[in-house]
Short mmCIF file of C-alpha atoms in Angstrom, two decimals:
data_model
loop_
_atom_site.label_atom_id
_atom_site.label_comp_id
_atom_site.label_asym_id
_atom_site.label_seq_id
_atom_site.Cartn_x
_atom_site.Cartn_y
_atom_site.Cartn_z
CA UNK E 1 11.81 -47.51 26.29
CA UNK E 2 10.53 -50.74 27.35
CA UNK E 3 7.47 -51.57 25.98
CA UNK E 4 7.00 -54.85 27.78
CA UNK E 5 6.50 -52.65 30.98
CA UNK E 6 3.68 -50.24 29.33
CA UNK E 7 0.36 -50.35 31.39
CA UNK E 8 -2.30 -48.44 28.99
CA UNK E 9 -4.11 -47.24 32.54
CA UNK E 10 -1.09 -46.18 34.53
CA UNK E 11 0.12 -44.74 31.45
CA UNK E 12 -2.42 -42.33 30.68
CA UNK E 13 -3.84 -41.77 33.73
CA UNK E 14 -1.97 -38.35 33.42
CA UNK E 15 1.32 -39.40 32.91
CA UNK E 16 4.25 -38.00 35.35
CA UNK E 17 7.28 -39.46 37.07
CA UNK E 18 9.05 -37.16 40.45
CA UNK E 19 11.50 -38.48 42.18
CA UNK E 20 8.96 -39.39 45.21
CA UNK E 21 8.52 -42.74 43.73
CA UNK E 22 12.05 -43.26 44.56
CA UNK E 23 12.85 -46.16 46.70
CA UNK E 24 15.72 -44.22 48.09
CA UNK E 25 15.00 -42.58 50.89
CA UNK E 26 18.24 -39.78 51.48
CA UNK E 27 18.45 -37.71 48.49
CA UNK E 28 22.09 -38.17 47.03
CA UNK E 29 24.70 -36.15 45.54
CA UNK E 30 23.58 -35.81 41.72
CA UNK E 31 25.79 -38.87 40.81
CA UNK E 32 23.44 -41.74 41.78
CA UNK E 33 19.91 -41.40 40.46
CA UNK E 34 16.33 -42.53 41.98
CA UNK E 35 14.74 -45.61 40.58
CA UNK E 36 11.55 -45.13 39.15
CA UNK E 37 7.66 -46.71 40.66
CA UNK E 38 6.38 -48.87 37.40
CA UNK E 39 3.36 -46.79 38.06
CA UNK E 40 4.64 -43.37 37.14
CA UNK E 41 5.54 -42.01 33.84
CA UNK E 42 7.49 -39.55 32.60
CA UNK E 43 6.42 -36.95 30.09
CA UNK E 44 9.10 -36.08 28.10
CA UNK E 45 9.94 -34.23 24.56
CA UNK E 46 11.94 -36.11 21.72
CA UNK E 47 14.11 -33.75 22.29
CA UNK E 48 15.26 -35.12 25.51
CA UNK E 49 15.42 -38.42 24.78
CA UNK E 50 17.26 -37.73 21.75
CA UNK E 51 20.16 -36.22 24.44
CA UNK E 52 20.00 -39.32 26.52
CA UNK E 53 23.51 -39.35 27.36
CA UNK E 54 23.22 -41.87 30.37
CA UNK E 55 22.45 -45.79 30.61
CA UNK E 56 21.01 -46.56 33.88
CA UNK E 57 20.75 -50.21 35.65
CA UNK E 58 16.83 -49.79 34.47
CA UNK E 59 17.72 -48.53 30.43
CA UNK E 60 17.72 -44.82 30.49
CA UNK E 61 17.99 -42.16 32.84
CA UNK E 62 16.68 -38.41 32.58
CA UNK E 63 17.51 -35.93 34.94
CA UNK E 64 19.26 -38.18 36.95
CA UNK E 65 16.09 -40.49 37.10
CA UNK E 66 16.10 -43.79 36.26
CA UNK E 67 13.04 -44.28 33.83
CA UNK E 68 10.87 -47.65 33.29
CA UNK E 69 7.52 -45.78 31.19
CA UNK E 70 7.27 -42.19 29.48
CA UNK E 71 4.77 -40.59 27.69
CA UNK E 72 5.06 -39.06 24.27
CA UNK E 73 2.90 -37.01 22.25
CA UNK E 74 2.50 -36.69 18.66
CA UNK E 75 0.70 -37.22 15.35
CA UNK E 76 -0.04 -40.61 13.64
CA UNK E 77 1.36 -40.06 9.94
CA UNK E 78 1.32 -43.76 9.20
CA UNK E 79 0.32 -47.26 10.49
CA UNK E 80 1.00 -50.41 9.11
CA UNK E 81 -1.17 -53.10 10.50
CA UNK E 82 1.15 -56.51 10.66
CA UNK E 83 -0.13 -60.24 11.43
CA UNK E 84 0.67 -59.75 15.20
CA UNK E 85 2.50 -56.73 15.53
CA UNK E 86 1.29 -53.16 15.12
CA UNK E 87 3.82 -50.38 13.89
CA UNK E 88 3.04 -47.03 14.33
CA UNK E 89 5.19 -43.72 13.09
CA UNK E 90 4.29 -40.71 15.35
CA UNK E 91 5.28 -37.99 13.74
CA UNK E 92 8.84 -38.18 13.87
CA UNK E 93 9.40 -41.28 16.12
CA UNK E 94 8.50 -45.10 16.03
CA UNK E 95 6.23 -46.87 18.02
CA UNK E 96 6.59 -50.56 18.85
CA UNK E 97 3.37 -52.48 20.53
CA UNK E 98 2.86 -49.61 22.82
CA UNK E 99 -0.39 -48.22 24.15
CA UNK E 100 -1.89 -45.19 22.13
CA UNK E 101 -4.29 -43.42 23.20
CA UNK E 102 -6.07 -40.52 20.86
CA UNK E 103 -6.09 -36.67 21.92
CA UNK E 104 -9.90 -35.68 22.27
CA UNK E 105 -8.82 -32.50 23.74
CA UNK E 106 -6.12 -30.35 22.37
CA UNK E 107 -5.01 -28.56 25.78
CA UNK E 108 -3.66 -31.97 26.40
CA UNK E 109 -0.76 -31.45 23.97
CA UNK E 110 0.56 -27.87 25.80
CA UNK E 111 -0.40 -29.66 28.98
CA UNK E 112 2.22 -32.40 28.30
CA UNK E 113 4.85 -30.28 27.32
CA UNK E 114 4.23 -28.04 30.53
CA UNK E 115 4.07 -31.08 32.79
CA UNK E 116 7.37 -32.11 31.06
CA UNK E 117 9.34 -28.93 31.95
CA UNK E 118 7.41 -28.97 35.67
CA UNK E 119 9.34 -32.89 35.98
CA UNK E 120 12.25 -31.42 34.25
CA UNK E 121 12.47 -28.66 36.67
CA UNK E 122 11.52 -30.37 39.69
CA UNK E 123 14.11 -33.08 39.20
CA UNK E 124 16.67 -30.82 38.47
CA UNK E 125 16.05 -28.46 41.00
CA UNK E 126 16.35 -31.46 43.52
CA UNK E 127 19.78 -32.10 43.05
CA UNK E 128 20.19 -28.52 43.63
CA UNK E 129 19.04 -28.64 47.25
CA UNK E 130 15.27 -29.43 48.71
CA UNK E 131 15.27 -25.78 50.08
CA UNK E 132 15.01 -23.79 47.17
CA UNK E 133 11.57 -24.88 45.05
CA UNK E 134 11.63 -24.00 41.55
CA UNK E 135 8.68 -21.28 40.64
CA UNK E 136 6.51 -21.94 37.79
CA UNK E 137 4.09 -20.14 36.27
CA UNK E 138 0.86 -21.34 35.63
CA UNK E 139 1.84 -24.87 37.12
CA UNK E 140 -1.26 -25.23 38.67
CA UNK E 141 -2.79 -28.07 36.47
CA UNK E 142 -5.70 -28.05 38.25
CA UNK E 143 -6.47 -24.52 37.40
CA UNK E 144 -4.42 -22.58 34.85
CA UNK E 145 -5.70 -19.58 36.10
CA UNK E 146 -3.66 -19.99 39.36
CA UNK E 147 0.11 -20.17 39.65
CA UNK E 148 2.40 -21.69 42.19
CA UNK E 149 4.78 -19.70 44.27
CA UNK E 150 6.97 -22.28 46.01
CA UNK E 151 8.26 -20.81 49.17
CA UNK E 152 12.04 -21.08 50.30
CA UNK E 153 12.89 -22.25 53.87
CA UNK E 154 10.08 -23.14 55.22
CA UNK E 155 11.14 -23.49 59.05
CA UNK E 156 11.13 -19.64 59.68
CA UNK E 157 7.76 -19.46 58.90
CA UNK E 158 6.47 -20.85 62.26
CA UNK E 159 5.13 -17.92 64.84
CA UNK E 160 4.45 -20.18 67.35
CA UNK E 161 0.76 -19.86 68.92
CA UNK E 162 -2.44 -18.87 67.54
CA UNK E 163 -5.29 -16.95 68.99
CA UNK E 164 -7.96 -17.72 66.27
CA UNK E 165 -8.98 -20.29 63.80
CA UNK E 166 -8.48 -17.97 60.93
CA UNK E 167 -4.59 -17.12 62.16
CA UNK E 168 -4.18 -20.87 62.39
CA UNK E 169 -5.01 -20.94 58.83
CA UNK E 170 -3.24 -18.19 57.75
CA UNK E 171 -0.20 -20.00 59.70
CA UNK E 172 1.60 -23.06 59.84
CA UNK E 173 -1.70 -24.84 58.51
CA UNK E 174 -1.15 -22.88 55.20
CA UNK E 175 2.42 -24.22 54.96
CA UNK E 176 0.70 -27.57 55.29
CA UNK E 177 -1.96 -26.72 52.62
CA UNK E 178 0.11 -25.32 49.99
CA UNK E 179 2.83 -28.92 50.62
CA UNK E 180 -0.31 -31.10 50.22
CA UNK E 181 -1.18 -28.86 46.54
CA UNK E 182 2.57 -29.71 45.47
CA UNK E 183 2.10 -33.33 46.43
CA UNK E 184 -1.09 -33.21 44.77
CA UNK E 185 0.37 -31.99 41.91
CA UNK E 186 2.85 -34.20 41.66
CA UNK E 187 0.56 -37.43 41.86
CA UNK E 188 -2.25 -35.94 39.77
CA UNK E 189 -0.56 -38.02 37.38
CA UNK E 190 -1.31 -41.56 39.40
CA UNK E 191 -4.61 -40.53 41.72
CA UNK E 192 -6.15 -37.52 40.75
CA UNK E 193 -9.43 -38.69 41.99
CA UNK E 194 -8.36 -40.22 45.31
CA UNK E 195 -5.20 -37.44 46.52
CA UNK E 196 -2.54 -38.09 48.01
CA UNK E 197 -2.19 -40.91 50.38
CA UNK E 198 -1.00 -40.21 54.10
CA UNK E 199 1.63 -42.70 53.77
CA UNK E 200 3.06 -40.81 50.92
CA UNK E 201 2.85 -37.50 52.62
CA UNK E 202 4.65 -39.09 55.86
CA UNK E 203 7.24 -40.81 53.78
CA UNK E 204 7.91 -36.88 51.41
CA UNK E 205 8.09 -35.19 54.88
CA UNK E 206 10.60 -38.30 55.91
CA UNK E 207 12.52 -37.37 53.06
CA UNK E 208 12.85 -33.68 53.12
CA UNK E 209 14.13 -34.04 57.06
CA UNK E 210 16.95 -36.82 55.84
CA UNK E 211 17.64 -34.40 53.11
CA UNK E 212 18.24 -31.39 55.50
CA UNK E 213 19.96 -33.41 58.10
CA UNK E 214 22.36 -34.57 54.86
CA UNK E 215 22.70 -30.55 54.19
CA UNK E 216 23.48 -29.45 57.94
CA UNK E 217 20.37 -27.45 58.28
CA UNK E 218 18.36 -30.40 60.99
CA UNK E 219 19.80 -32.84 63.15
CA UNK E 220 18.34 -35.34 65.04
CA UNK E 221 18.42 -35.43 68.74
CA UNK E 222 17.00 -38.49 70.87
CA UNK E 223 14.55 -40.88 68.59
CA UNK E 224 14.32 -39.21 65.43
CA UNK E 225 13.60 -36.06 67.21
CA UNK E 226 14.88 -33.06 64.74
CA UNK E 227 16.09 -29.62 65.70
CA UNK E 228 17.31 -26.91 63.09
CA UNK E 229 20.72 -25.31 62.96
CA UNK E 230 19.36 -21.61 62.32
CA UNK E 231 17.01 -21.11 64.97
CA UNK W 1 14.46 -41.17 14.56
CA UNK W 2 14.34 -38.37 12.47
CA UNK W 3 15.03 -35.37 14.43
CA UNK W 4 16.47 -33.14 11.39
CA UNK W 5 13.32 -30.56 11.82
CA UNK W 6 11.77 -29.97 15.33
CA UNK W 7 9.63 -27.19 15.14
CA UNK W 8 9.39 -24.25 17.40
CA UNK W 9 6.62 -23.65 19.58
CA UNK W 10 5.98 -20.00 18.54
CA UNK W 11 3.57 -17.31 19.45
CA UNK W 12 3.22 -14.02 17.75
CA UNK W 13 6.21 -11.85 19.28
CA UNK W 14 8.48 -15.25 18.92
CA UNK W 15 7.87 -15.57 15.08
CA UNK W 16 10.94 -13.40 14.75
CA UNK W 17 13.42 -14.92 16.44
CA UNK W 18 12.39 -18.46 13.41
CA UNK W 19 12.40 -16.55 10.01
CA UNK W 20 13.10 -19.38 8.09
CA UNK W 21 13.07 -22.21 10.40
CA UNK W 22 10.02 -24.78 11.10
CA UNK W 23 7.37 -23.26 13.91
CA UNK W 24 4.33 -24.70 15.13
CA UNK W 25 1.65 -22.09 16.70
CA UNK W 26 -1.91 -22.35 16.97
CA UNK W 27 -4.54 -19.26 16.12
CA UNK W 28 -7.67 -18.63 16.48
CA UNK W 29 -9.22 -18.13 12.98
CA UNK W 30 -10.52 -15.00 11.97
CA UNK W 31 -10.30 -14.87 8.05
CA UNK W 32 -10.26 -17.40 5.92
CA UNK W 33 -9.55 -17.20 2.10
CA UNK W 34 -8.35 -20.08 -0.52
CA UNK W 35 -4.96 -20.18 -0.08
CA UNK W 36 -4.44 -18.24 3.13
CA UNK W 37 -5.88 -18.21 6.83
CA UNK W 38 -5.42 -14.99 8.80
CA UNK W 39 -5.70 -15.54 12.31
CA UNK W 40 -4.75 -13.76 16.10
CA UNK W 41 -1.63 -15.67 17.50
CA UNK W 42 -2.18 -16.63 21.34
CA UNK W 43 -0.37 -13.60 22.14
CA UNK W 44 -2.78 -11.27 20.38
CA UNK W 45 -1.56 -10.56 17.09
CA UNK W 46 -1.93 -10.91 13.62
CA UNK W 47 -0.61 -13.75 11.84
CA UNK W 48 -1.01 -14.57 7.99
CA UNK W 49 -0.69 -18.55 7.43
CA UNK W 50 -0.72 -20.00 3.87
CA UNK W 51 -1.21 -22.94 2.49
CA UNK W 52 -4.18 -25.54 1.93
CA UNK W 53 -5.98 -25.15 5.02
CA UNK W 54 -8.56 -28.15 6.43
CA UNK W 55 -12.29 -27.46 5.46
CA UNK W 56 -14.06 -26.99 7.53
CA UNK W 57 -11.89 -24.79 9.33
CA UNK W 58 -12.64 -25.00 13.50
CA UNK W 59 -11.76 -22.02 15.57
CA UNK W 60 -8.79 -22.41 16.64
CA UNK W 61 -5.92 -24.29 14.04
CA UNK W 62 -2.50 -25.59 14.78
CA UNK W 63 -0.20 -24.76 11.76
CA UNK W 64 3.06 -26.43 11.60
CA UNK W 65 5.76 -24.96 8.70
CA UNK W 66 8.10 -22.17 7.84
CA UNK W 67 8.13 -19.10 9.45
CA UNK W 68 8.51 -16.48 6.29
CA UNK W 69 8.72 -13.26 8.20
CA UNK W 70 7.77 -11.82 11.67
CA UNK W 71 3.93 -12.28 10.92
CA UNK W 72 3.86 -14.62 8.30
CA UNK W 73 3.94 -18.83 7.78
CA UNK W 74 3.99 -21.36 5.09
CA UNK W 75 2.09 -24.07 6.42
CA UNK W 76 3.08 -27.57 5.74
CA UNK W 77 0.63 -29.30 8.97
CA UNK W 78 -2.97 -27.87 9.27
CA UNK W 79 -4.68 -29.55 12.37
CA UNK W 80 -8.14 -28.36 13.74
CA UNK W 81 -8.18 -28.22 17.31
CA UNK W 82 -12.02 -27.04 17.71
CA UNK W 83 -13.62 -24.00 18.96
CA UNK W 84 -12.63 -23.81 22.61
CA UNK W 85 -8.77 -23.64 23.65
CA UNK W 86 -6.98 -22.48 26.10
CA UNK W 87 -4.72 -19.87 24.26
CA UNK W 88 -3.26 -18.24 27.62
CA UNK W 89 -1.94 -21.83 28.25
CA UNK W 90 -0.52 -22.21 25.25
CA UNK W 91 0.89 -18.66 24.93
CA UNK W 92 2.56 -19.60 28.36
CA UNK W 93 4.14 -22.55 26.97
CA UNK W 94 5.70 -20.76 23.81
CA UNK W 95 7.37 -18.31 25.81
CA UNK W 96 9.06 -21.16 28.61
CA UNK W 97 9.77 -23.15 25.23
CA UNK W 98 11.52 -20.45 23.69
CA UNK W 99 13.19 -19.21 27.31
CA UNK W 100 15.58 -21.11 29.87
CA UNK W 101 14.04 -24.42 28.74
CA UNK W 102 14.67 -24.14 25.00
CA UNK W 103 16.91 -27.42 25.66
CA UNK W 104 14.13 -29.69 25.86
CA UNK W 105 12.84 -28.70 22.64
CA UNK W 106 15.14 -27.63 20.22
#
């Protein structure tokens, strides 16, 4: 963990790392691993870094993620206030001249751990292939009443024309809806009061086309025009 | 790092499967005597915890400590965590804790 890189604000501004950070822009083979935006972090359990089993060029890598900041939670037990240095023991891990920040409300604690398994899943599920989403329940952060169904190849959806407004919505501008609510929800962690930027939603949609040209479902035509294999 | 004693996110029906192992479950409070809290797990049901509980008490309490039967903890941890929680949540994290994902915990 590298301390020296630990923003208090980008920290625990919600706290979550996906791979849509990445500077890559083709999804590999699970072999090479993204590199992480200093802005994200990763929630994680001591659990899993207690299995880091990988070294990446940045320090550690989870998931196949290479990881700069993460976010832990747990209970002060002890602090020993030094000259310049502050040493904290959270429960059952130490602290160096991090940023702390106190839990005021206690759904924050299951909300970590359940944004941990969402990153856990989604980065996992990556490597897997872009076409199948994993399905969580409850993983709507916004509103646990709600759950996520992620839906699986989304280019036989499409019925071509529309007669009214409301068949427009119930068609390919619901596809569009329910990808803008995963973005969301994967940068509710950085700009939960200002969404998703439209560069970021060009650059995801980039992404998923280079991944399915890499898997043989799309290929490109004439100037980055893209057709699908199935149709 | 001392990683000897994780404990188990747990919710009623998953005391069980930690008789003798360390848990950690919140419950809403609905009994509370010296030396022992009874309480409704976030799954619904009825869990005895003993120990030295917090006074005052809130409504809901995370207990960390030994699970002693299927209904039943030894405390070690008391922490209040007021009067309004969201027990469905937490119920929901218990069981992916204790399913498929059991890796990143224990």
């Amino acid at each position: 963990m590298q301390t020296n890189e630990f923003h208090g604000n980008a920290v625990f501004s919600g706290g979550g790392f996906m791979p849509s950070q990445a500077t890559q822009t083709v999804p590999d083979r699970p072999s090479s691993s993204y590199k992480s935006d200093a802005r994200c972090s990763m929630p994680l359990t001591v659990k899993q870094l207690k299995d880091l089993s990988r070294v990446g060029e940045s320090g550690i890598s989870i998931d196949g993620v290479d990881v700069n900041n993460i976010v832990l939670v747990g209970m002060v037990s002890k602090i020993d206030n030094a000259v310049s240095d502050c040493t904290f023991r959270v429960d059952i891990y130490m602290f160096f001249g991090v940023a702390f920040r106190p839990v005021t409300d206690f759904n924050e604690i299951a909300k970590h751990f359940i944004e941990g398994i969402y990153v856990h899943l989604y980065n996992t599920n990556l490597r897997g292939g872009m076409t199948t989403q994993p399905e969580v329940a409850n993983s709507n952060f916004g509103n646990p009443t709600k759950s996520y169904g992620y839906q699986t190849n989304l280019t036989n959806q499409f019925s071509g024309q529309y007669n009214t407004v409301e068949e427009q919505i119930r068609g390919v501008s619901s596809k569009v809806l329910q990808y803008l609510r995963r973005l969301a929800c994967l940068y509710v962690f950085n700009a939960s009061e200002t969404g998703v930027p439209s560069d970021v939603v060009v650059r995801e949609l980039n992404k998923s086309l280079q991944f399915l040209v890499s898997e043989g479902l799309v290929y490109t035509t004439i100037d980055d025009h893209y057709k699908f294999t199935d149709a | 790092m001392d990683t000897s004693s994780p404990a188990a996110f747990v919710n009623g029906g998953l005391l069980r499967m930690h008789v003798g192992r360390k848990v950690r479950t919140v419950i809403q409070v609905t009994r509370s005597d010296a030396g022992s809290v009874m309480g409704k797990s976030t799954d619904g049901c009825q869990l005895v915890v003993r120990g030295s509980p917090p006074a005052p008490l809130t409504s809901y309490v995370e207990v960390i400590g030994v699970a002693e039967n299927e209904n039943s903890i030894r405390a070690e941890l008391w922490t209040n965590f007021g009067d309004s929680f969201d027990a469905s949540n937490y119920d929901q994290l218990c069981q992916l804790a204790n399913g498929e994902l059991k890796h990143l915990f224990l």
